[in-house]
Short mmCIF file of C-alpha atoms in Angstrom, two decimals:
data_model
loop_
_atom_site.label_atom_id
_atom_site.label_comp_id
_atom_site.label_asym_id
_atom_site.label_seq_id
_atom_site.Cartn_x
_atom_site.Cartn_y
_atom_site.Cartn_z
CA MET A 1 76.12 -35.17 2.15
CA SER A 2 75.57 -34.42 5.84
CA LYS A 3 75.35 -30.96 7.27
CA SER A 4 78.68 -31.43 9.02
CA THR A 5 80.49 -32.10 5.75
CA SER A 6 79.00 -29.03 4.11
CA GLN A 7 81.04 -26.79 6.38
CA SER A 8 84.74 -26.22 6.88
CA SER A 9 86.39 -25.66 10.22
CA GLY A 10 87.49 -22.16 9.16
CA GLU A 11 85.59 -19.08 8.09
CA TRP A 12 84.46 -20.19 4.61
CA LEU A 13 81.72 -22.79 4.16
CA GLN A 14 81.91 -25.55 1.57
CA SER A 15 79.15 -26.98 -0.63
CA TRP A 16 76.61 -24.59 0.83
CA ASP A 17 73.17 -25.05 -0.75
CA PRO A 18 70.23 -23.67 1.25
CA GLU A 19 67.77 -25.04 -1.34
CA ASN A 20 68.73 -28.58 -0.28
CA GLU A 21 66.76 -29.19 2.92
CA ALA A 22 68.83 -32.28 3.77
CA THR A 23 72.12 -30.37 3.96
CA TRP A 24 70.97 -26.84 4.84
CA ASP A 25 72.26 -25.85 8.28
CA LYS A 26 69.21 -24.00 9.58
CA PRO A 27 70.69 -23.04 12.99
CA LEU A 28 73.70 -21.45 11.29
CA ALA A 29 71.44 -19.49 8.95
CA TRP A 30 69.31 -18.10 11.77
CA ARG A 31 72.35 -17.36 13.93
CA THR A 32 73.79 -15.39 11.03
CA LEU A 33 70.51 -13.53 10.68
CA TRP A 34 70.32 -12.48 14.33
CA VAL A 35 73.96 -11.43 14.66
CA THR A 36 73.94 -9.40 11.46
CA THR A 37 70.55 -7.92 12.36
CA PHE A 38 71.92 -6.74 15.71
CA ALA A 39 74.86 -5.16 13.86
CA LEU A 40 72.51 -3.61 11.29
CA PHE A 41 70.34 -2.15 14.06
CA LEU A 42 73.42 -0.37 15.42
CA ALA A 43 74.44 0.70 11.91
CA PHE A 44 71.09 2.44 11.42
CA ALA A 45 71.40 4.02 14.87
CA ALA A 46 74.78 5.47 13.86
CA TRP A 47 73.40 6.58 10.48
CA PHE A 48 70.46 8.48 11.98
CA LEU A 49 72.15 9.75 15.13
CA PRO A 50 72.74 13.12 13.39
CA SER A 51 69.00 13.40 12.65
CA ALA A 52 68.32 13.22 16.41
CA LEU A 53 70.95 15.82 17.26
CA ILE A 54 70.84 18.36 14.42
CA PRO A 55 67.39 19.87 15.30
CA LYS A 56 68.80 20.69 18.76
CA LEU A 57 72.14 22.19 17.72
CA ASN A 58 70.91 25.80 17.72
CA PRO A 59 69.10 25.52 21.08
CA LEU A 60 72.40 24.14 22.41
CA GLY A 61 74.22 27.28 21.34
CA TYR A 62 75.10 26.90 17.67
CA SER A 63 73.81 29.46 15.17
CA PHE A 64 73.36 27.62 11.86
CA THR A 65 70.85 28.73 9.24
CA THR A 66 67.87 26.57 8.27
CA SER A 67 69.54 25.78 4.94
CA GLU A 68 72.77 24.73 6.66
CA LEU A 69 70.85 22.40 8.98
CA TYR A 70 69.00 20.79 6.05
CA TRP A 71 72.28 20.22 4.24
CA MET A 72 73.80 18.72 7.38
CA ALA A 73 70.84 16.38 7.84
CA ALA A 74 71.05 15.44 4.15
CA MET A 75 74.76 14.59 4.23
CA PRO A 76 74.44 11.10 5.83
CA GLY A 77 72.06 10.18 2.99
CA LEU A 78 74.54 11.30 0.34
CA SER A 79 77.43 9.40 1.90
CA ALA A 80 75.29 6.31 2.63
CA GLY A 81 74.41 6.05 -1.05
CA LEU A 82 78.07 6.32 -2.00
CA PHE A 83 79.17 3.85 0.68
CA ARG A 84 76.48 1.38 -0.42
CA LEU A 85 78.02 1.30 -3.88
CA VAL A 86 81.15 0.00 -2.14
CA TRP A 87 79.48 -2.34 0.36
CA MET A 88 77.34 -3.98 -2.35
CA VAL A 89 80.39 -5.69 -3.85
CA LEU A 90 81.99 -6.73 -0.55
CA PRO A 91 80.03 -9.92 0.41
CA PRO A 92 81.63 -12.22 -2.20
CA ILE A 93 85.04 -10.62 -1.67
CA MET A 94 85.31 -10.22 2.13
CA GLY A 95 82.72 -12.70 3.30
CA THR A 96 80.06 -12.13 5.93
CA ARG A 97 82.28 -12.47 9.00
CA LYS A 98 84.98 -9.93 8.14
CA MET A 99 82.53 -7.48 6.58
CA VAL A 100 80.13 -7.36 9.55
CA ALA A 101 82.89 -7.26 12.17
CA LEU A 102 84.93 -4.49 10.54
CA THR A 103 81.86 -2.43 9.66
CA SER A 104 80.69 -2.52 13.28
CA LEU A 105 84.03 -1.08 14.38
CA LEU A 106 83.88 1.65 11.74
CA LEU A 107 80.61 2.89 13.24
CA VAL A 108 82.48 3.98 16.36
CA PHE A 109 84.29 6.86 14.65
CA SER A 110 81.34 9.06 13.70
CA THR A 111 79.40 8.13 16.84
CA LEU A 112 82.31 9.13 19.07
CA GLY A 113 82.79 12.35 17.10
CA TRP A 114 79.18 13.46 17.60
CA GLY A 115 79.39 12.65 21.31
CA VAL A 116 82.44 14.89 21.66
CA ARG A 117 81.35 17.79 19.45
CA VAL A 118 77.80 18.17 20.76
CA GLN A 119 79.12 19.13 24.20
CA GLU A 120 80.33 22.62 23.25
CA PRO A 121 78.94 24.88 20.47
CA THR A 122 82.44 25.48 19.09
CA ALA A 123 82.75 23.01 16.22
CA PRO A 124 83.07 24.64 12.77
CA TYR A 125 80.38 23.79 10.24
CA TRP A 126 82.75 21.81 8.03
CA GLU A 127 83.70 19.51 10.92
CA LEU A 128 80.08 18.64 11.68
CA MET A 129 79.54 18.02 7.96
CA VAL A 130 82.45 15.55 8.01
CA LEU A 131 80.91 13.75 10.99
CA ALA A 132 77.56 13.68 9.18
CA PHE A 133 79.31 12.23 6.12
CA LEU A 134 81.02 9.49 8.19
CA ALA A 135 77.67 8.58 9.77
CA GLY A 136 76.72 7.32 6.31
CA VAL A 137 78.89 4.25 6.90
CA GLY A 138 75.96 2.93 8.94
CA GLY A 139 73.70 3.32 5.93
CA GLY A 140 76.27 1.80 3.59
CA ALA A 141 76.36 -1.39 5.66
CA PHE A 142 72.83 -2.29 4.51
CA SER A 143 73.98 -3.07 0.96
CA GLY A 144 76.50 -5.57 2.27
CA PHE A 145 74.63 -7.12 5.15
CA MET A 146 71.38 -7.87 3.29
CA PRO A 147 72.87 -9.65 0.25
CA SER A 148 75.22 -11.71 2.43
CA THR A 149 72.32 -12.82 4.64
CA SER A 150 70.29 -13.82 1.56
CA TYR A 151 73.00 -16.38 0.71
CA PHE A 152 72.13 -18.35 3.85
CA PHE A 153 68.39 -18.87 3.20
CA PRO A 154 66.33 -20.70 0.56
CA ARG A 155 64.14 -18.55 -1.66
CA SER A 156 60.99 -19.71 0.12
CA LYS A 157 62.21 -18.10 3.36
CA GLN A 158 64.07 -15.06 2.05
CA GLY A 159 61.05 -12.78 2.29
CA THR A 160 60.74 -13.48 6.00
CA ALA A 161 64.49 -13.47 6.71
CA LEU A 162 65.26 -10.27 4.81
CA GLY A 163 62.11 -8.59 6.09
CA LEU A 164 63.08 -9.35 9.68
CA GLN A 165 66.64 -8.17 9.19
CA ALA A 166 65.73 -4.98 7.38
CA GLY A 167 62.75 -4.23 9.61
CA ILE A 168 64.54 -4.79 12.91
CA GLY A 169 67.56 -2.97 11.51
CA ASN A 170 65.29 -0.04 10.61
CA PHE A 171 64.19 0.07 14.25
CA GLY A 172 67.64 1.51 14.91
CA VAL A 173 66.33 4.74 13.38
CA SER A 174 63.38 5.07 15.74
CA ALA A 175 65.43 3.80 18.70
CA VAL A 176 68.06 6.51 18.43
CA GLN A 177 65.38 9.17 17.98
CA LEU A 178 63.16 7.81 20.76
CA LEU A 179 65.90 7.28 23.34
CA THR A 180 67.80 10.53 22.77
CA PRO A 181 65.44 12.83 24.76
CA TYR A 182 65.59 10.41 27.70
CA LEU A 183 69.30 9.61 27.62
CA ILE A 184 70.27 13.27 27.69
CA GLY A 185 68.60 13.72 31.06
CA PHE A 186 70.71 11.20 32.99
CA SER A 187 73.79 12.79 34.51
CA TRP A 188 75.04 9.41 35.73
CA LEU A 189 75.40 8.28 32.11
CA ALA A 190 77.78 11.12 31.34
CA PHE A 191 81.01 9.15 31.68
CA PHE A 192 82.86 11.73 29.61
CA GLY A 193 82.50 15.47 29.24
CA SER A 194 80.39 18.10 30.91
CA SER A 195 76.73 19.10 30.80
CA GLN A 196 75.14 21.59 28.41
CA THR A 197 72.33 24.10 28.79
CA ILE A 198 69.46 23.98 26.31
CA SER A 199 66.87 26.74 25.86
CA MET A 200 63.46 26.09 24.29
CA PRO A 201 60.65 28.59 23.56
CA GLY A 202 58.49 29.30 26.59
CA LYS A 203 60.51 27.02 28.85
CA GLU A 204 63.24 27.51 31.40
CA ALA A 205 66.80 26.59 30.47
CA GLN A 206 67.52 22.92 31.16
CA GLU A 207 70.73 21.08 31.99
CA VAL A 208 71.32 18.16 29.58
CA TRP A 209 74.03 15.68 28.62
CA TYR A 210 73.69 15.23 24.86
CA GLN A 211 76.86 13.15 24.61
CA ASN A 212 74.89 10.31 26.21
CA ALA A 213 72.87 9.96 22.99
CA ALA A 214 76.08 8.97 21.18
CA PHE A 215 78.28 7.28 23.77
CA ILE A 216 75.60 4.76 24.81
CA TRP A 217 75.91 2.98 21.45
CA ILE A 218 79.69 2.54 21.34
CA PRO A 219 80.01 -0.48 23.70
CA LEU A 220 77.24 -2.23 21.75
CA MET A 221 79.12 -1.64 18.49
CA VAL A 222 82.22 -3.29 19.94
CA ILE A 223 80.12 -6.23 21.15
CA ALA A 224 78.60 -6.60 17.66
CA ALA A 225 82.09 -6.76 16.15
CA ILE A 226 83.14 -9.46 18.62
CA LEU A 227 79.98 -11.51 18.00
CA ALA A 228 80.45 -11.29 14.24
CA TRP A 229 84.09 -12.34 14.40
CA THR A 230 83.47 -15.30 16.70
CA MET A 231 80.08 -16.60 15.52
CA LEU A 232 79.72 -15.98 11.79
CA LYS A 233 80.79 -17.94 8.72
CA SER A 234 81.01 -16.88 5.08
CA VAL A 235 79.39 -18.39 1.99
CA PRO A 236 81.69 -18.73 -1.03
CA ILE A 237 80.01 -16.87 -3.90
CA LYS A 238 82.15 -16.76 -7.00
CA ALA A 239 81.83 -13.26 -8.34
CA ASN A 240 84.49 -10.62 -8.77
CA ILE A 241 83.61 -6.95 -9.12
CA ARG A 242 83.39 -7.09 -12.92
CA GLN A 243 81.11 -10.14 -12.85
CA GLN A 244 78.77 -8.47 -10.36
CA PHE A 245 78.18 -5.60 -12.78
CA ASP A 246 76.28 -7.86 -15.21
CA ILE A 247 73.10 -6.98 -13.30
CA PHE A 248 73.00 -3.69 -15.18
CA GLY A 249 72.17 -5.45 -18.43
CA ASN A 250 68.87 -6.65 -16.95
CA VAL A 251 65.91 -4.28 -17.32
CA ASP A 252 64.42 -5.53 -14.05
CA THR A 253 67.43 -4.16 -12.17
CA TRP A 254 66.43 -0.66 -13.24
CA LEU A 255 62.71 -1.15 -12.68
CA MET A 256 63.24 -2.54 -9.16
CA THR A 257 65.54 0.40 -8.47
CA LEU A 258 62.68 2.78 -9.27
CA LEU A 259 60.35 0.83 -6.98
CA TYR A 260 62.81 0.77 -4.10
CA ILE A 261 63.40 4.50 -4.40
CA MET A 262 59.65 4.87 -3.89
CA THR A 263 59.71 2.69 -0.76
CA PHE A 264 63.02 2.88 1.07
CA GLY A 265 64.00 6.22 -0.47
CA THR A 266 60.81 7.65 1.01
CA PHE A 267 61.34 5.97 4.37
CA ALA A 268 64.97 7.08 4.75
CA GLY A 269 64.36 10.58 3.40
CA LEU A 270 61.46 11.29 5.73
CA ALA A 271 63.19 9.68 8.72
CA ALA A 272 66.22 11.95 8.31
CA GLN A 273 64.30 15.17 7.77
CA PHE A 274 61.09 14.59 9.77
CA GLY A 275 62.25 16.54 12.82
CA LEU A 276 63.54 19.53 10.87
CA LEU A 277 60.42 19.68 8.70
CA MET A 278 58.16 19.57 11.77
CA ALA A 279 60.18 22.32 13.45
CA ASP A 280 60.06 24.50 10.32
CA LEU A 281 56.32 24.10 9.76
CA TYR A 282 54.82 23.87 13.25
CA GLY A 283 57.66 24.36 15.73
CA ILE A 284 60.43 26.60 16.95
CA SER A 285 61.87 27.31 13.47
CA ASN A 286 58.71 28.89 12.05
CA PRO A 287 59.04 32.69 12.45
CA ASP A 288 55.26 33.11 12.05
CA ILE A 289 54.79 31.11 15.26
CA VAL A 290 57.83 31.88 17.39
CA SER A 291 59.88 35.07 17.65
CA GLY A 292 63.12 35.73 19.46
CA THR A 293 65.87 33.24 20.24
CA GLY A 294 66.74 30.89 23.02
CA GLY A 295 65.00 31.46 26.35
CA GLU A 296 63.61 34.82 25.15
CA ALA A 297 61.47 33.21 22.44
CA THR A 298 57.73 33.77 22.71
CA VAL A 299 54.77 31.97 21.19
CA LEU A 300 52.94 34.42 18.93
CA VAL A 301 49.77 32.42 18.34
CA ASP A 302 48.05 32.43 21.71
CA GLY A 303 47.29 29.04 23.17
CA TYR A 304 49.24 27.06 20.57
CA ALA A 305 51.58 24.53 22.16
CA VAL A 306 54.74 24.34 20.05
CA PRO A 307 55.50 20.61 19.60
CA ASP A 308 58.81 19.30 20.86
CA VAL A 309 59.97 17.43 17.76
CA VAL A 310 61.95 14.82 19.69
CA LYS A 311 58.70 13.54 21.18
CA TYR A 312 57.26 12.78 17.74
CA VAL A 313 60.15 12.19 15.36
CA PHE A 314 60.68 8.53 16.32
CA LEU A 315 57.09 7.57 15.50
CA GLY A 316 57.53 7.62 11.73
CA PRO A 317 60.54 5.27 11.58
CA LEU A 318 58.87 3.07 14.19
CA VAL A 319 55.75 2.67 12.03
CA GLY A 320 57.78 2.08 8.85
CA ALA A 321 60.09 -0.48 10.43
CA GLY A 322 57.19 -2.26 12.12
CA ALA A 323 55.32 -2.53 8.82
CA ARG A 324 58.39 -4.06 7.20
CA VAL A 325 58.63 -6.74 9.88
CA LEU A 326 54.90 -7.54 10.01
CA PHE A 327 54.36 -7.72 6.26
CA ALA A 328 57.49 -9.73 5.42
CA PRO A 329 55.89 -13.13 6.28
CA LEU A 330 52.81 -12.18 4.24
CA THR A 331 54.96 -11.63 1.16
CA ASP A 332 56.30 -15.19 1.46
CA ARG A 333 52.72 -16.48 1.24
CA THR A 334 51.23 -14.13 -1.36
CA GLY A 335 54.23 -12.84 -3.30
CA GLY A 336 55.67 -9.36 -3.14
CA ALA A 337 54.22 -7.65 -6.21
CA VAL A 338 50.68 -7.31 -4.87
CA TRP A 339 51.96 -5.57 -1.73
CA THR A 340 54.21 -3.28 -3.76
CA LEU A 341 51.04 -2.29 -5.60
CA VAL A 342 49.30 -1.60 -2.27
CA SER A 343 52.33 0.39 -1.14
CA GLY A 344 52.30 2.61 -4.22
CA ILE A 345 48.57 3.32 -4.08
CA GLY A 346 48.76 3.99 -0.35
CA LEU A 347 51.64 6.45 -0.86
CA ILE A 348 49.69 8.36 -3.49
CA VAL A 349 46.71 8.80 -1.15
CA SER A 350 48.73 9.57 2.00
CA ILE A 351 51.01 12.11 0.29
CA ALA A 352 47.98 13.86 -1.20
CA PHE A 353 46.38 13.93 2.26
CA THR A 354 49.53 15.50 3.76
CA ILE A 355 50.15 18.23 1.18
CA PRO A 356 47.54 20.73 2.53
CA ALA A 357 49.21 20.55 5.94
CA LEU A 358 52.57 21.63 4.47
CA THR A 359 51.37 25.25 4.47
CA PRO A 360 50.33 25.91 8.10
CA ASP A 361 47.48 28.30 8.79
CA THR A 362 48.83 30.56 11.57
CA THR A 363 45.68 32.65 12.02
CA SER A 364 44.68 30.85 15.21
CA ALA A 365 45.78 28.17 17.63
CA ALA A 366 42.89 25.96 16.48
CA THR A 367 43.92 26.01 12.82
CA LEU A 368 47.54 25.36 13.75
CA GLU A 369 46.63 22.37 15.89
CA SER A 370 44.34 20.99 13.19
CA GLY A 371 47.07 21.40 10.58
CA PHE A 372 49.66 19.76 12.81
CA ASN A 373 47.40 16.75 13.42
CA GLN A 374 46.84 16.34 9.69
CA PHE A 375 50.57 16.67 9.06
CA LEU A 376 51.45 14.09 11.72
CA TRP A 377 48.87 11.48 10.67
CA GLY A 378 49.67 11.99 7.00
CA MET A 379 53.37 11.50 7.62
CA LEU A 380 52.73 8.35 9.66
CA ALA A 381 50.61 6.96 6.82
CA ILE A 382 53.46 7.64 4.37
CA PHE A 383 55.85 5.78 6.68
CA LEU A 384 53.39 2.87 6.93
CA PHE A 385 53.04 2.35 3.19
CA SER A 386 56.75 2.84 2.54
CA GLY A 387 57.44 0.12 5.13
CA ILE A 388 55.02 -2.27 3.41
CA GLY A 389 56.81 -1.63 0.13
CA ASN A 390 60.21 -2.17 1.72
CA ALA A 391 59.14 -5.69 2.70
CA SER A 392 57.50 -6.54 -0.62
CA THR A 393 60.30 -5.36 -2.92
CA PHE A 394 62.83 -7.47 -0.99
CA LYS A 395 60.60 -10.49 -1.58
CA GLN A 396 60.39 -9.69 -5.29
CA MET A 397 64.11 -9.43 -5.99
CA PRO A 398 65.11 -13.00 -5.00
CA MET A 399 62.16 -14.23 -7.07
CA ILE A 400 63.08 -12.25 -10.17
CA PHE A 401 66.85 -12.81 -10.22
CA GLU A 402 69.09 -15.85 -9.78
CA LYS A 403 70.95 -16.07 -6.46
CA ARG A 404 74.21 -14.30 -7.34
CA GLN A 405 72.46 -11.52 -9.22
CA ALA A 406 69.77 -11.15 -6.55
CA GLY A 407 72.40 -10.24 -3.97
CA GLY A 408 73.90 -7.65 -6.31
CA VAL A 409 70.51 -6.15 -7.18
CA ILE A 410 69.55 -5.92 -3.50
CA GLY A 411 72.80 -4.08 -2.84
CA TRP A 412 72.43 -1.78 -5.85
CA THR A 413 68.81 -0.80 -5.29
CA ALA A 414 69.53 -0.19 -1.61
CA ALA A 415 72.50 1.99 -2.55
CA ILE A 416 70.46 4.25 -4.82
CA ALA A 417 67.51 4.46 -2.40
CA ALA A 418 69.91 5.45 0.40
CA PHE A 419 70.27 8.82 -1.31
CA GLY A 420 66.71 9.49 -0.07
CA PRO A 421 67.75 11.71 2.88
CA PHE A 422 70.00 13.74 0.59
CA PHE A 423 67.45 14.29 -2.16
CA PHE A 424 64.66 14.93 0.35
CA GLY A 425 66.72 17.62 2.05
CA ILE A 426 67.74 19.24 -1.23
CA GLY A 427 64.24 18.93 -2.68
CA VAL A 428 62.54 20.56 0.30
CA THR A 429 65.14 23.33 0.34
CA THR A 430 64.97 24.15 -3.40
CA LEU A 431 61.39 23.24 -4.38
CA GLY A 432 59.62 23.74 -1.08
CA PRO A 433 57.69 20.99 0.73
CA VAL A 434 54.57 21.20 -1.47
CA GLY A 435 56.48 21.00 -4.76
CA PHE A 436 58.65 18.14 -3.58
CA TYR A 437 55.70 16.15 -2.25
CA ALA A 438 53.90 16.63 -5.58
CA ILE A 439 56.87 15.00 -7.30
CA GLY A 440 56.50 12.15 -4.81
CA ILE A 441 52.94 11.55 -5.99
CA ALA A 442 54.05 11.49 -9.63
CA TRP A 443 56.83 9.03 -8.80
CA ALA A 444 54.42 6.74 -6.95
CA VAL A 445 51.99 6.78 -9.90
CA MET A 446 54.82 5.73 -12.22
CA CYS A 447 55.78 2.89 -9.86
CA VAL A 448 52.20 1.63 -9.59
CA VAL A 449 52.04 1.36 -13.38
CA ILE A 450 55.39 -0.48 -13.51
CA THR A 451 54.36 -2.90 -10.79
CA TRP A 452 51.03 -3.70 -12.42
CA VAL A 453 52.34 -4.14 -15.95
CA ARG A 454 55.56 -6.00 -15.17
CA TYR A 455 54.99 -7.91 -11.94
CA ALA A 456 51.47 -7.97 -10.46
CA ARG A 457 48.86 -8.50 -13.19
CA LYS A 458 47.73 -11.87 -14.42
CA GLY A 459 50.13 -13.00 -17.11
CA ALA A 460 52.81 -10.48 -16.07
CA PRO A 461 56.26 -11.11 -17.61
CA LYS A 462 57.92 -11.42 -14.19
CA PRO A 463 55.34 -12.46 -11.57
CA SER A 464 56.86 -12.05 -8.15
#
């Protein structure tokens, strides 16, 4: 059968078999990858837009408590996990084209809402919580986009393809956090609304346009929807909702869920809360360092330069996403299990290294700066090893499960791990940073044991 006869002229492909090199339409597969990756990048930008804005809400004039801000930053993680439970069953039902196009349009709603409501400090708390909840649609998209893309590639290339898609998609997190402090300074980008005044400790009030950080993404989201509708096809996978639930009878579904919580749950949780945690420990939200409010705030520890969180917060997601992209091809050559093992061990060491820095020593500027450096490098190491594990686990799943189940397991594990920002926010609030990070070490130890016994050792039941 030629490649031309394996496709229909409409949306749905016919006789699609990527394992057959003679009939596999490689250009179509890679076109699907790049279009859906562009859409996924924007989905992650929409998902983590609140994380770039929430640490600045009070300096912009709002007066939320620390607990309220943590809950707000956690909300996109809660909704993303719930939305992923929906998106995970959509690929066989809607197909790639409709799902990617419609999802890209849905991203506009929360993004537009944040752009409007950040301009004046008048929005009630519940309204911002609703916008934070709707931002989770961007996180939910992952559990639909990734399985549908896996249908287009043979197993030998799925590690690279899924690693590229997830890694580049994850760059949406660092992009929205990196670009926000620059976009807000351009008055010519403010097509809608008026400027705001922001006051930071020890600095003069500054005129900003925070709506730019949201509005800049909306045209790109519309373009992504158009590209998806005009350029994508859909692979017919016969599986209704009830049939897709047979993955829960497989013990490896649950074990891989635990491993992906360790990797992507850590990445997403830290990415959402990184800025708030930095501000609470070493920045403007720590009352032992800064007193007063707004422009009247003063630095109590002489000579200590309070870090502007927006200048650092993008680094963690950037490192994690970069690791996912760089290590994905390696997993195709060596298998994923060995790198999941490396990820778990690395997380144990890096979390343990970071824990002492979670209780800042405010006795002098020197001790504060030393603690901040340890905190920053420790957090970046955690992001690095979580990114490696994100790549390796997505190589393991297509190796462990048959094609239809692999898509469902990818969607399910991603759905549960998407709760990372929610549980991180709640854990830090209720247990404190040190207690919550200690639980992270225990979880990583458990995952290292699972990986070694089940997947990585010689003679393992499910080598992957």
